[in-house]
Amino acid sequence: TTDLYGELAVFPNPVSHKLSVAVPDHFTIFNLQVFNLNGKLVKTSYTKGDPTLLVETLPNGFYIIKATSTQGVVKSASFIKL
């Protein structure tokens, strides 16, 4: 998909409890997916206007988060869970 909407940002990074996701204007998040480094989907969240994700149950490590917009545009970022 063409990058029409800028970048995805996650914070705090590293994170231990609650990860916040910031997206550019005009990017409405439909869902968030978290993958481990093996590519396994480990968490999914369907947002309802709250772009945060509780990650306290994930093992410590490096993860990729993908945000899909209501228009089908996918953005990704990485984060470290401590």
Tab-separated table of C-alpha atoms in Angstrom:
chain	number	residue	atom	x	y	z
A	1	THR	CA	0.000	0.000	0.000
A	2	THR	CA	1.262	3.465	-0.827
A	3	ASP	CA	2.433	5.508	2.152
A	4	LEU	CA	-0.076	8.358	2.179
A	5	TYR	CA	-0.304	9.088	5.859
A	6	GLY	CA	3.172	9.507	7.386
A	7	GLU	CA	4.656	7.414	10.163
A	8	LEU	CA	3.433	5.367	13.104
A	9	ALA	CA	4.947	6.212	16.502
A	10	VAL	CA	4.783	4.186	19.715
A	11	PHE	CA	5.639	5.318	23.229
A	12	PRO	CA	6.995	4.820	25.773
A	13	ASN	CA	9.652	2.686	24.174
A	14	PRO	CA	10.803	0.571	25.923
A	15	VAL	CA	7.483	-0.215	27.594
A	16	SER	CA	6.449	-2.387	30.525
A	17	HIS	CA	2.686	-1.894	30.858
A	18	LYS	CA	0.734	0.296	28.435
A	19	LEU	CA	1.857	1.162	24.912
A	20	SER	CA	0.414	4.244	23.222
A	21	VAL	CA	0.206	4.563	19.460
A	22	ALA	CA	0.334	7.912	17.661
A	23	VAL	CA	-0.700	8.223	14.041
A	24	PRO	CA	-0.918	11.155	11.648
A	25	ASP	CA	-4.159	13.024	11.101
A	26	HIS	CA	-6.555	11.291	8.696
A	27	PHE	CA	-5.353	7.836	9.835
A	28	THR	CA	-8.120	6.184	11.822
A	29	ILE	CA	-6.907	2.944	13.412
A	30	PHE	CA	-9.121	-0.078	12.874
A	31	ASN	CA	-6.932	-2.624	14.630
A	32	LEU	CA	-3.518	-3.178	16.171
A	33	GLN	CA	-1.535	-6.399	15.823
A	34	VAL	CA	1.651	-7.320	17.697
A	35	PHE	CA	4.112	-9.857	16.293
A	36	ASN	CA	7.174	-11.415	17.892
A	37	LEU	CA	10.461	-11.694	16.004
A	38	ASN	CA	9.437	-15.108	14.677
A	39	GLY	CA	6.486	-13.462	12.921
A	40	LYS	CA	3.927	-15.025	15.251
A	41	LEU	CA	0.870	-12.897	16.042
A	42	VAL	CA	0.862	-12.539	19.838
A	43	LYS	CA	-1.778	-9.861	20.448
A	44	THR	CA	-4.629	-8.183	18.571
A	45	SER	CA	-6.728	-5.222	19.595
A	46	TYR	CA	-9.670	-3.629	17.805
A	47	THR	CA	-9.592	-0.003	18.818
A	48	LYS	CA	-12.587	2.139	19.595
A	49	GLY	CA	-10.884	5.526	19.604
A	50	ASP	CA	-8.299	4.472	22.188
A	51	PRO	CA	-4.979	3.739	20.469
A	52	THR	CA	-3.348	2.078	23.479
A	53	LEU	CA	-2.384	-1.516	24.047
A	54	LEU	CA	-1.774	-3.317	27.329
A	55	VAL	CA	1.407	-5.338	26.918
A	56	GLU	CA	2.227	-6.321	30.499
A	57	THR	CA	1.491	-10.005	29.815
A	58	LEU	CA	3.932	-10.235	26.895
A	59	PRO	CA	7.343	-11.748	27.617
A	60	ASN	CA	10.237	-9.297	27.576
A	61	GLY	CA	11.638	-8.835	24.093
A	62	PHE	CA	11.487	-7.044	20.758
A	63	TYR	CA	8.139	-6.751	18.920
A	64	ILE	CA	6.644	-5.344	15.749
A	65	ILE	CA	3.296	-3.566	15.944
A	66	LYS	CA	1.123	-3.107	12.878
A	67	ALA	CA	-1.738	-0.630	12.761
A	68	THR	CA	-4.364	-1.037	10.057
A	69	SER	CA	-6.531	1.954	9.228
A	70	THR	CA	-10.208	1.918	8.369
A	71	GLN	CA	-9.058	2.589	4.781
A	72	GLY	CA	-6.858	-0.543	4.776
A	73	VAL	CA	-3.526	1.296	5.035
A	74	VAL	CA	-0.993	-0.573	7.199
A	75	LYS	CA	1.723	1.124	9.265
A	76	SER	CA	4.277	-0.602	11.445
A	77	ALA	CA	6.779	0.220	14.164
A	78	SER	CA	8.902	-1.711	16.627
A	79	PHE	CA	9.051	-1.636	20.405
A	80	ILE	CA	10.864	-3.281	23.273
A	81	LYS	CA	8.913	-4.848	26.129
A	82	LEU	CA	10.752	-4.782	29.484
